[in-house]
Amino acid sequence: MTLFADALSWMLLLGGGMFCVISGIGLLRMPDLFTRSHAAGVTDTVGASMILFGLLLQAPDWTVAVRLVLIIGFLILTSPTASHALAQAALGDGYKPLLGSMKPTAGATKARS
Amino acid sequence: MRYLVSLGLLLITFWLVLSGHYTVLLTSLGAASVALVLWIASRMSVADHEMVPLRITHRMPLYALWLTKEVFRSAAQVSIRVLRGPQSLNPGLRPVRHGQTSSMGETILANSITLTPGTLSVRVDAEHIDVHSVDEAFIDELETGRFAARVRQLDTGA
């Protein structure tokens, strides 16, 4: 049982870590604020939850477990609020999102703000 | 009143679970803080069906499970686009009909859309949610109304 829990825990930790790294790459690679915030969203949701669930399986007693569950809950409630506020503030400030296909052939129509 | 009682029970549980110290001093401090919060909540009249959503609590676990599945699916799709690079993107920003009957339904839907990687609610009005997405395909999928129907089911039970 502990072997199974440990294996699952490590899978979650490594999987969550992998998503965080991909999300970090996305933050650097994406072309504008809105697309970057989508990349960051991967860390907010999948990355953080998988790591926290992985840690949950390693929790020494129930008080730690309850705290981890609460952290997941608060992250899930607060992160969309922050993303939404950021996006709305950017739009309200007149920041135009890049739209349409980013394929090099369509480069002529690409509008940079 | 019902909402204040539920809020009180929730706060008491919260304190007991997080504190972990059951001495007279700390427990009475907890009781005092809960009483203070309840007094402020009742004075501000904020303890209502939106603050303590009792009506939908029993439908929440199933929705959470379904949303988790959606979040993972979108996270995988966004990750693939990140690894392929910016050329694989086709960002879009357009209004999607939300079809919700209450402001709570609108809020839950808008936040669920934001929570799902790849889509982001930027504005909500009486009938639409403006959604930005890394790929138009994500918005096309929202337009099928599958997501909105799930939230309506959570919100109204129908």
mmCIF file of C-alpha atoms in Angstrom:
data_model
loop_
_atom_site.group_PDB
_atom_site.id
_atom_site.type_symbol
_atom_site.label_atom_id
_atom_site.label_comp_id
_atom_site.label_asym_id
_atom_site.label_seq_id
_atom_site.Cartn_x
_atom_site.Cartn_y
_atom_site.Cartn_z
ATOM 1 C CA MET A 1 0.000 0.000 0.000
ATOM 2 C CA THR A 2 2.733 2.465 0.898
ATOM 3 C CA LEU A 3 4.616 1.435 -2.221
ATOM 4 C CA PHE A 4 1.533 2.113 -4.317
ATOM 5 C CA ALA A 5 0.925 5.472 -2.594
ATOM 6 C CA ASP A 6 4.584 6.435 -3.043
ATOM 7 C CA ALA A 7 4.532 5.497 -6.708
ATOM 8 C CA LEU A 8 1.327 7.472 -7.327
ATOM 9 C CA SER A 9 2.687 10.388 -5.327
ATOM 10 C CA TRP A 10 5.871 10.482 -7.407
ATOM 11 C CA MET A 11 3.913 10.255 -10.636
ATOM 12 C CA LEU A 12 1.818 13.237 -9.562
ATOM 13 C CA LEU A 13 4.866 15.233 -8.404
ATOM 14 C CA LEU A 14 6.809 14.558 -11.611
ATOM 15 C CA GLY A 15 3.764 15.151 -13.812
ATOM 16 C CA GLY A 16 2.977 18.414 -12.006
ATOM 17 C CA GLY A 17 6.620 19.479 -12.278
ATOM 18 C CA MET A 18 6.568 18.726 -15.987
ATOM 19 C CA PHE A 19 3.463 20.876 -16.510
ATOM 20 C CA CYS A 20 5.088 23.716 -14.513
ATOM 21 C CA VAL A 21 8.188 23.584 -16.720
ATOM 22 C CA ILE A 22 6.093 23.562 -19.915
ATOM 23 C CA SER A 23 4.080 26.467 -18.547
ATOM 24 C CA GLY A 24 7.317 28.350 -17.820
ATOM 25 C CA ILE A 25 8.498 27.745 -21.378
ATOM 26 C CA GLY A 26 5.119 29.029 -22.537
ATOM 27 C CA LEU A 27 5.540 32.230 -20.530
ATOM 28 C CA LEU A 28 8.740 32.925 -22.471
ATOM 29 C CA ARG A 29 7.570 31.747 -25.885
ATOM 30 C CA MET A 30 4.045 33.129 -26.166
ATOM 31 C CA PRO A 31 3.708 36.342 -28.164
ATOM 32 C CA ASP A 32 1.475 38.600 -26.018
ATOM 33 C CA LEU A 33 -0.023 39.114 -22.554
ATOM 34 C CA PHE A 34 -3.194 37.110 -23.203
ATOM 35 C CA THR A 35 -1.532 34.059 -24.696
ATOM 36 C CA ARG A 36 1.068 34.164 -21.916
ATOM 37 C CA SER A 37 -1.658 34.146 -19.318
ATOM 38 C CA HIS A 38 -3.020 30.940 -20.907
ATOM 39 C CA ALA A 39 0.410 29.373 -20.498
ATOM 40 C CA ALA A 40 0.543 30.546 -16.877
ATOM 41 C CA GLY A 41 -2.900 29.017 -16.355
ATOM 42 C CA VAL A 42 -1.391 25.567 -16.793
ATOM 43 C CA THR A 43 0.759 26.096 -13.666
ATOM 44 C CA ASP A 44 -2.134 27.617 -11.733
ATOM 45 C CA THR A 45 -4.396 24.643 -12.257
ATOM 46 C CA VAL A 46 -2.812 21.384 -13.318
ATOM 47 C CA GLY A 47 0.754 22.040 -12.152
ATOM 48 C CA ALA A 48 -0.118 23.222 -8.668
ATOM 49 C CA SER A 49 -2.915 20.692 -8.073
ATOM 50 C CA MET A 50 -0.848 17.704 -9.189
ATOM 51 C CA ILE A 51 2.071 18.712 -6.959
ATOM 52 C CA LEU A 52 -0.234 19.362 -4.001
ATOM 53 C CA PHE A 53 -2.074 16.037 -4.497
ATOM 54 C CA GLY A 54 1.295 14.326 -4.723
ATOM 55 C CA LEU A 55 2.278 15.915 -1.402
ATOM 56 C CA LEU A 56 -1.120 14.964 0.026
ATOM 57 C CA LEU A 57 -0.196 11.290 -0.393
ATOM 58 C CA GLN A 58 2.961 11.967 1.654
ATOM 59 C CA ALA A 59 1.122 13.838 4.427
ATOM 60 C CA PRO A 60 2.195 12.522 7.859
ATOM 61 C CA ASP A 61 -1.157 13.218 9.571
ATOM 62 C CA TRP A 62 -4.635 14.541 8.852
ATOM 63 C CA THR A 63 -3.973 18.160 9.906
ATOM 64 C CA VAL A 64 -1.351 18.509 7.171
ATOM 65 C CA ALA A 65 -3.664 16.774 4.703
ATOM 66 C CA VAL A 66 -6.534 19.147 5.466
ATOM 67 C CA ARG A 67 -4.262 22.158 4.984
ATOM 68 C CA LEU A 68 -3.083 20.853 1.615
ATOM 69 C CA VAL A 69 -6.672 20.340 0.471
ATOM 70 C CA LEU A 70 -7.530 23.894 1.584
ATOM 71 C CA ILE A 71 -4.539 25.285 -0.324
ATOM 72 C CA ILE A 72 -5.758 23.520 -3.495
ATOM 73 C CA GLY A 73 -9.244 24.912 -2.904
ATOM 74 C CA PHE A 74 -8.065 28.493 -2.402
ATOM 75 C CA LEU A 75 -5.752 28.339 -5.424
ATOM 76 C CA ILE A 76 -8.630 27.143 -7.576
ATOM 77 C CA LEU A 77 -10.903 29.912 -6.303
ATOM 78 C CA THR A 78 -8.400 32.766 -6.535
ATOM 79 C CA SER A 79 -6.360 32.089 -9.674
ATOM 80 C CA PRO A 80 -9.175 32.673 -12.201
ATOM 81 C CA THR A 81 -10.091 35.900 -10.392
ATOM 82 C CA ALA A 82 -6.531 37.173 -10.775
ATOM 83 C CA SER A 83 -6.302 36.116 -14.453
ATOM 84 C CA HIS A 84 -9.630 37.761 -15.204
ATOM 85 C CA ALA A 85 -8.675 41.006 -13.440
ATOM 86 C CA LEU A 86 -5.371 41.117 -15.316
ATOM 87 C CA ALA A 87 -6.974 40.491 -18.717
ATOM 88 C CA GLN A 88 -9.762 42.992 -18.134
ATOM 89 C CA ALA A 89 -7.327 45.650 -16.934
ATOM 90 C CA ALA A 90 -5.162 45.092 -20.025
ATOM 91 C CA LEU A 91 -8.154 45.378 -22.365
ATOM 92 C CA GLY A 92 -9.466 48.406 -20.488
ATOM 93 C CA ASP A 93 -6.073 50.031 -20.886
ATOM 94 C CA GLY A 94 -6.355 49.648 -24.647
ATOM 95 C CA TYR A 95 -3.956 46.726 -25.057
ATOM 96 C CA LYS A 96 -5.003 44.902 -28.237
ATOM 97 C CA PRO A 97 -4.618 41.120 -28.242
ATOM 98 C CA LEU A 98 -2.876 39.471 -31.191
ATOM 99 C CA LEU A 99 -5.549 37.603 -33.111
ATOM 100 C CA GLY A 100 -5.658 35.114 -35.958
ATOM 101 C CA SER A 101 -3.270 32.456 -37.146
ATOM 102 C CA MET A 102 0.403 32.946 -36.248
ATOM 103 C CA LYS A 103 1.643 30.886 -39.197
ATOM 104 C CA PRO A 104 4.514 32.686 -40.986
ATOM 105 C CA THR A 105 2.510 32.678 -44.254
ATOM 106 C CA ALA A 106 -0.165 34.797 -42.575
ATOM 107 C CA GLY A 107 2.537 37.138 -41.241
ATOM 108 C CA ALA A 108 1.437 39.960 -43.516
ATOM 109 C CA THR A 109 -1.900 40.339 -41.746
ATOM 110 C CA LYS A 110 -0.390 40.082 -38.261
ATOM 111 C CA ALA A 111 -1.190 43.285 -36.386
ATOM 112 C CA ARG A 112 1.231 44.270 -33.636
ATOM 113 C CA SER A 113 0.016 46.720 -31.033
ATOM 114 C CA MET B 1 -30.759 33.112 9.413
ATOM 115 C CA ARG B 2 -30.189 29.703 7.817
ATOM 116 C CA TYR B 3 -27.231 31.173 5.941
ATOM 117 C CA LEU B 4 -25.752 32.738 9.071
ATOM 118 C CA VAL B 5 -25.992 29.410 10.926
ATOM 119 C CA SER B 6 -24.293 27.549 8.047
ATOM 120 C CA LEU B 7 -21.623 30.213 7.820
ATOM 121 C CA GLY B 8 -21.063 29.936 11.590
ATOM 122 C CA LEU B 9 -20.709 26.144 11.447
ATOM 123 C CA LEU B 10 -18.313 26.448 8.536
ATOM 124 C CA LEU B 11 -16.157 29.020 10.350
ATOM 125 C CA ILE B 12 -16.097 26.964 13.558
ATOM 126 C CA THR B 13 -14.983 23.858 11.649
ATOM 127 C CA PHE B 14 -12.403 25.936 9.807
ATOM 128 C CA TRP B 15 -10.937 27.264 13.073
ATOM 129 C CA LEU B 16 -10.903 23.866 14.804
ATOM 130 C CA VAL B 17 -9.270 22.112 11.868
ATOM 131 C CA LEU B 18 -6.636 24.758 11.196
ATOM 132 C CA SER B 19 -5.768 25.559 14.787
ATOM 133 C CA GLY B 20 -5.037 22.046 16.070
ATOM 134 C CA HIS B 21 -4.551 23.489 19.585
ATOM 135 C CA TYR B 22 -7.498 22.870 21.860
ATOM 136 C CA THR B 23 -6.615 24.950 24.920
ATOM 137 C CA VAL B 24 -9.212 27.126 26.647
ATOM 138 C CA LEU B 25 -7.506 30.338 25.532
ATOM 139 C CA LEU B 26 -7.248 29.454 21.830
ATOM 140 C CA THR B 27 -10.715 27.935 21.618
ATOM 141 C CA SER B 28 -12.312 31.003 23.189
ATOM 142 C CA LEU B 29 -10.325 33.283 20.871
ATOM 143 C CA GLY B 30 -11.729 31.206 18.018
ATOM 144 C CA ALA B 31 -15.271 31.522 19.335
ATOM 145 C CA ALA B 32 -14.804 35.292 19.648
ATOM 146 C CA SER B 33 -13.531 35.640 16.056
ATOM 147 C CA VAL B 34 -16.374 33.534 14.676
ATOM 148 C CA ALA B 35 -18.882 35.659 16.622
ATOM 149 C CA LEU B 36 -17.264 38.859 15.298
ATOM 150 C CA VAL B 37 -17.337 37.654 11.696
ATOM 151 C CA LEU B 38 -20.976 36.566 12.012
ATOM 152 C CA TRP B 39 -21.934 39.930 13.535
ATOM 153 C CA ILE B 40 -20.213 41.829 10.689
ATOM 154 C CA ALA B 41 -21.752 39.509 8.074
ATOM 155 C CA SER B 42 -25.245 40.041 9.458
ATOM 156 C CA ARG B 43 -24.757 43.819 9.705
ATOM 157 C CA MET B 44 -23.580 43.936 6.089
ATOM 158 C CA SER B 45 -26.385 41.535 5.061
ATOM 159 C CA VAL B 46 -23.925 39.564 2.955
ATOM 160 C CA ALA B 47 -24.792 36.111 4.278
ATOM 161 C CA ASP B 48 -27.102 35.059 1.448
ATOM 162 C CA HIS B 49 -27.425 32.285 -1.129
ATOM 163 C CA GLU B 50 -24.379 33.636 -2.961
ATOM 164 C CA MET B 51 -22.046 33.642 0.017
ATOM 165 C CA VAL B 52 -23.270 30.299 1.342
ATOM 166 C CA PRO B 53 -24.504 28.406 -1.739
ATOM 167 C CA LEU B 54 -26.389 25.664 0.133
ATOM 168 C CA ARG B 55 -28.738 25.135 -2.807
ATOM 169 C CA ILE B 56 -26.006 23.780 -5.075
ATOM 170 C CA THR B 57 -23.606 22.233 -2.559
ATOM 171 C CA HIS B 58 -24.769 18.653 -3.145
ATOM 172 C CA ARG B 59 -24.263 18.990 -6.920
ATOM 173 C CA MET B 60 -20.774 20.475 -6.496
ATOM 174 C CA PRO B 61 -18.649 17.264 -6.268
ATOM 175 C CA LEU B 62 -19.875 15.898 -9.599
ATOM 176 C CA TYR B 63 -19.311 19.260 -11.292
ATOM 177 C CA ALA B 64 -15.830 19.528 -9.756
ATOM 178 C CA LEU B 65 -14.981 16.087 -11.113
ATOM 179 C CA TRP B 66 -16.202 16.975 -14.592
ATOM 180 C CA LEU B 67 -14.357 20.319 -14.513
ATOM 181 C CA THR B 68 -11.141 18.571 -13.444
ATOM 182 C CA LYS B 69 -11.399 16.332 -16.506
ATOM 183 C CA GLU B 70 -11.912 19.373 -18.770
ATOM 184 C CA VAL B 71 -9.013 21.237 -17.140
ATOM 185 C CA PHE B 72 -6.651 18.316 -17.742
ATOM 186 C CA ARG B 73 -7.747 17.941 -21.349
ATOM 187 C CA SER B 74 -7.228 21.650 -22.067
ATOM 188 C CA ALA B 75 -3.932 21.720 -20.162
ATOM 189 C CA ALA B 76 -2.636 18.954 -22.411
ATOM 190 C CA GLN B 77 -3.754 20.824 -25.543
ATOM 191 C CA VAL B 78 -2.207 24.100 -24.368
ATOM 192 C CA SER B 79 1.036 22.284 -23.459
ATOM 193 C CA ILE B 80 1.255 20.817 -26.960
ATOM 194 C CA ARG B 81 0.863 24.316 -28.442
ATOM 195 C CA VAL B 82 3.511 25.705 -26.091
ATOM 196 C CA LEU B 83 5.963 23.031 -27.203
ATOM 197 C CA ARG B 84 5.146 23.535 -30.891
ATOM 198 C CA GLY B 85 5.759 27.263 -30.524
ATOM 199 C CA PRO B 86 3.867 30.435 -31.369
ATOM 200 C CA GLN B 87 3.246 29.339 -34.989
ATOM 201 C CA SER B 88 0.741 26.785 -33.751
ATOM 202 C CA LEU B 89 -1.480 29.458 -32.164
ATOM 203 C CA ASN B 90 -4.640 30.942 -33.586
ATOM 204 C CA PRO B 91 -5.823 33.317 -30.849
ATOM 205 C CA GLY B 92 -9.390 34.559 -30.868
ATOM 206 C CA LEU B 93 -11.526 36.937 -28.816
ATOM 207 C CA ARG B 94 -15.272 36.782 -29.265
ATOM 208 C CA PRO B 95 -18.508 36.759 -27.322
ATOM 209 C CA VAL B 96 -20.106 33.421 -26.416
ATOM 210 C CA ARG B 97 -23.741 33.122 -25.328
ATOM 211 C CA HIS B 98 -23.753 32.000 -21.680
ATOM 212 C CA GLY B 99 -27.439 31.088 -21.279
ATOM 213 C CA GLN B 100 -27.384 31.341 -17.479
ATOM 214 C CA THR B 101 -30.439 32.411 -15.503
ATOM 215 C CA SER B 102 -28.756 33.731 -12.355
ATOM 216 C CA SER B 103 -25.722 35.890 -11.640
ATOM 217 C CA MET B 104 -24.253 32.969 -9.707
ATOM 218 C CA GLY B 105 -24.480 30.776 -12.812
ATOM 219 C CA GLU B 106 -22.752 33.508 -14.837
ATOM 220 C CA THR B 107 -20.001 33.800 -12.240
ATOM 221 C CA ILE B 108 -19.431 30.066 -12.013
ATOM 222 C CA LEU B 109 -19.348 29.691 -15.797
ATOM 223 C CA ALA B 110 -17.029 32.674 -16.328
ATOM 224 C CA ASN B 111 -14.623 31.478 -13.646
ATOM 225 C CA SER B 112 -14.723 27.887 -14.888
ATOM 226 C CA ILE B 113 -13.857 29.120 -18.381
ATOM 227 C CA THR B 114 -10.935 31.097 -16.969
ATOM 228 C CA LEU B 115 -9.836 28.136 -14.862
ATOM 229 C CA THR B 116 -9.679 25.922 -17.940
ATOM 230 C CA PRO B 117 -6.281 26.575 -19.558
ATOM 231 C CA GLY B 118 -6.483 28.076 -23.034
ATOM 232 C CA THR B 119 -9.631 30.101 -22.439
ATOM 233 C CA LEU B 120 -10.054 33.325 -20.492
ATOM 234 C CA SER B 121 -13.213 35.291 -19.716
ATOM 235 C CA VAL B 122 -12.532 38.975 -20.153
ATOM 236 C CA ARG B 123 -16.004 40.495 -19.883
ATOM 237 C CA VAL B 124 -19.494 39.367 -18.925
ATOM 238 C CA ASP B 125 -22.755 41.037 -19.911
ATOM 239 C CA ALA B 126 -26.430 40.054 -19.703
ATOM 240 C CA GLU B 127 -26.210 37.453 -22.460
ATOM 241 C CA HIS B 128 -22.593 36.900 -23.434
ATOM 242 C CA ILE B 129 -19.168 36.212 -22.040
ATOM 243 C CA ASP B 130 -16.260 37.610 -24.080
ATOM 244 C CA VAL B 131 -13.757 34.783 -24.260
ATOM 245 C CA HIS B 132 -10.117 35.054 -25.290
ATOM 246 C CA SER B 133 -8.493 31.814 -26.357
ATOM 247 C CA VAL B 134 -5.132 30.568 -27.632
ATOM 248 C CA ASP B 135 -7.036 28.862 -30.413
ATOM 249 C CA GLU B 136 -10.359 29.644 -32.063
ATOM 250 C CA ALA B 137 -11.168 25.932 -31.754
ATOM 251 C CA PHE B 138 -11.526 26.323 -27.983
ATOM 252 C CA ILE B 139 -14.174 29.031 -28.489
ATOM 253 C CA ASP B 140 -15.951 26.934 -31.141
ATOM 254 C CA GLU B 141 -16.247 24.221 -28.526
ATOM 255 C CA LEU B 142 -17.664 26.655 -25.954
ATOM 256 C CA GLU B 143 -20.211 27.761 -28.544
ATOM 257 C CA THR B 144 -21.679 24.267 -28.654
ATOM 258 C CA GLY B 145 -23.127 25.164 -25.232
ATOM 259 C CA ARG B 146 -22.012 21.922 -23.579
ATOM 260 C CA PHE B 147 -20.110 23.829 -20.884
ATOM 261 C CA ALA B 148 -22.958 26.311 -20.312
ATOM 262 C CA ALA B 149 -25.463 23.471 -19.977
ATOM 263 C CA ARG B 150 -23.316 21.800 -17.302
ATOM 264 C CA VAL B 151 -23.192 25.007 -15.268
ATOM 265 C CA ARG B 152 -26.933 25.583 -15.695
ATOM 266 C CA GLN B 153 -27.494 22.066 -14.414
ATOM 267 C CA LEU B 154 -25.269 22.814 -11.401
ATOM 268 C CA ASP B 155 -26.982 26.140 -10.753
ATOM 269 C CA THR B 156 -30.621 25.194 -11.227
ATOM 270 C CA GLY B 157 -30.628 21.410 -11.039
ATOM 271 C CA ALA B 158 -32.442 21.144 -14.375
#
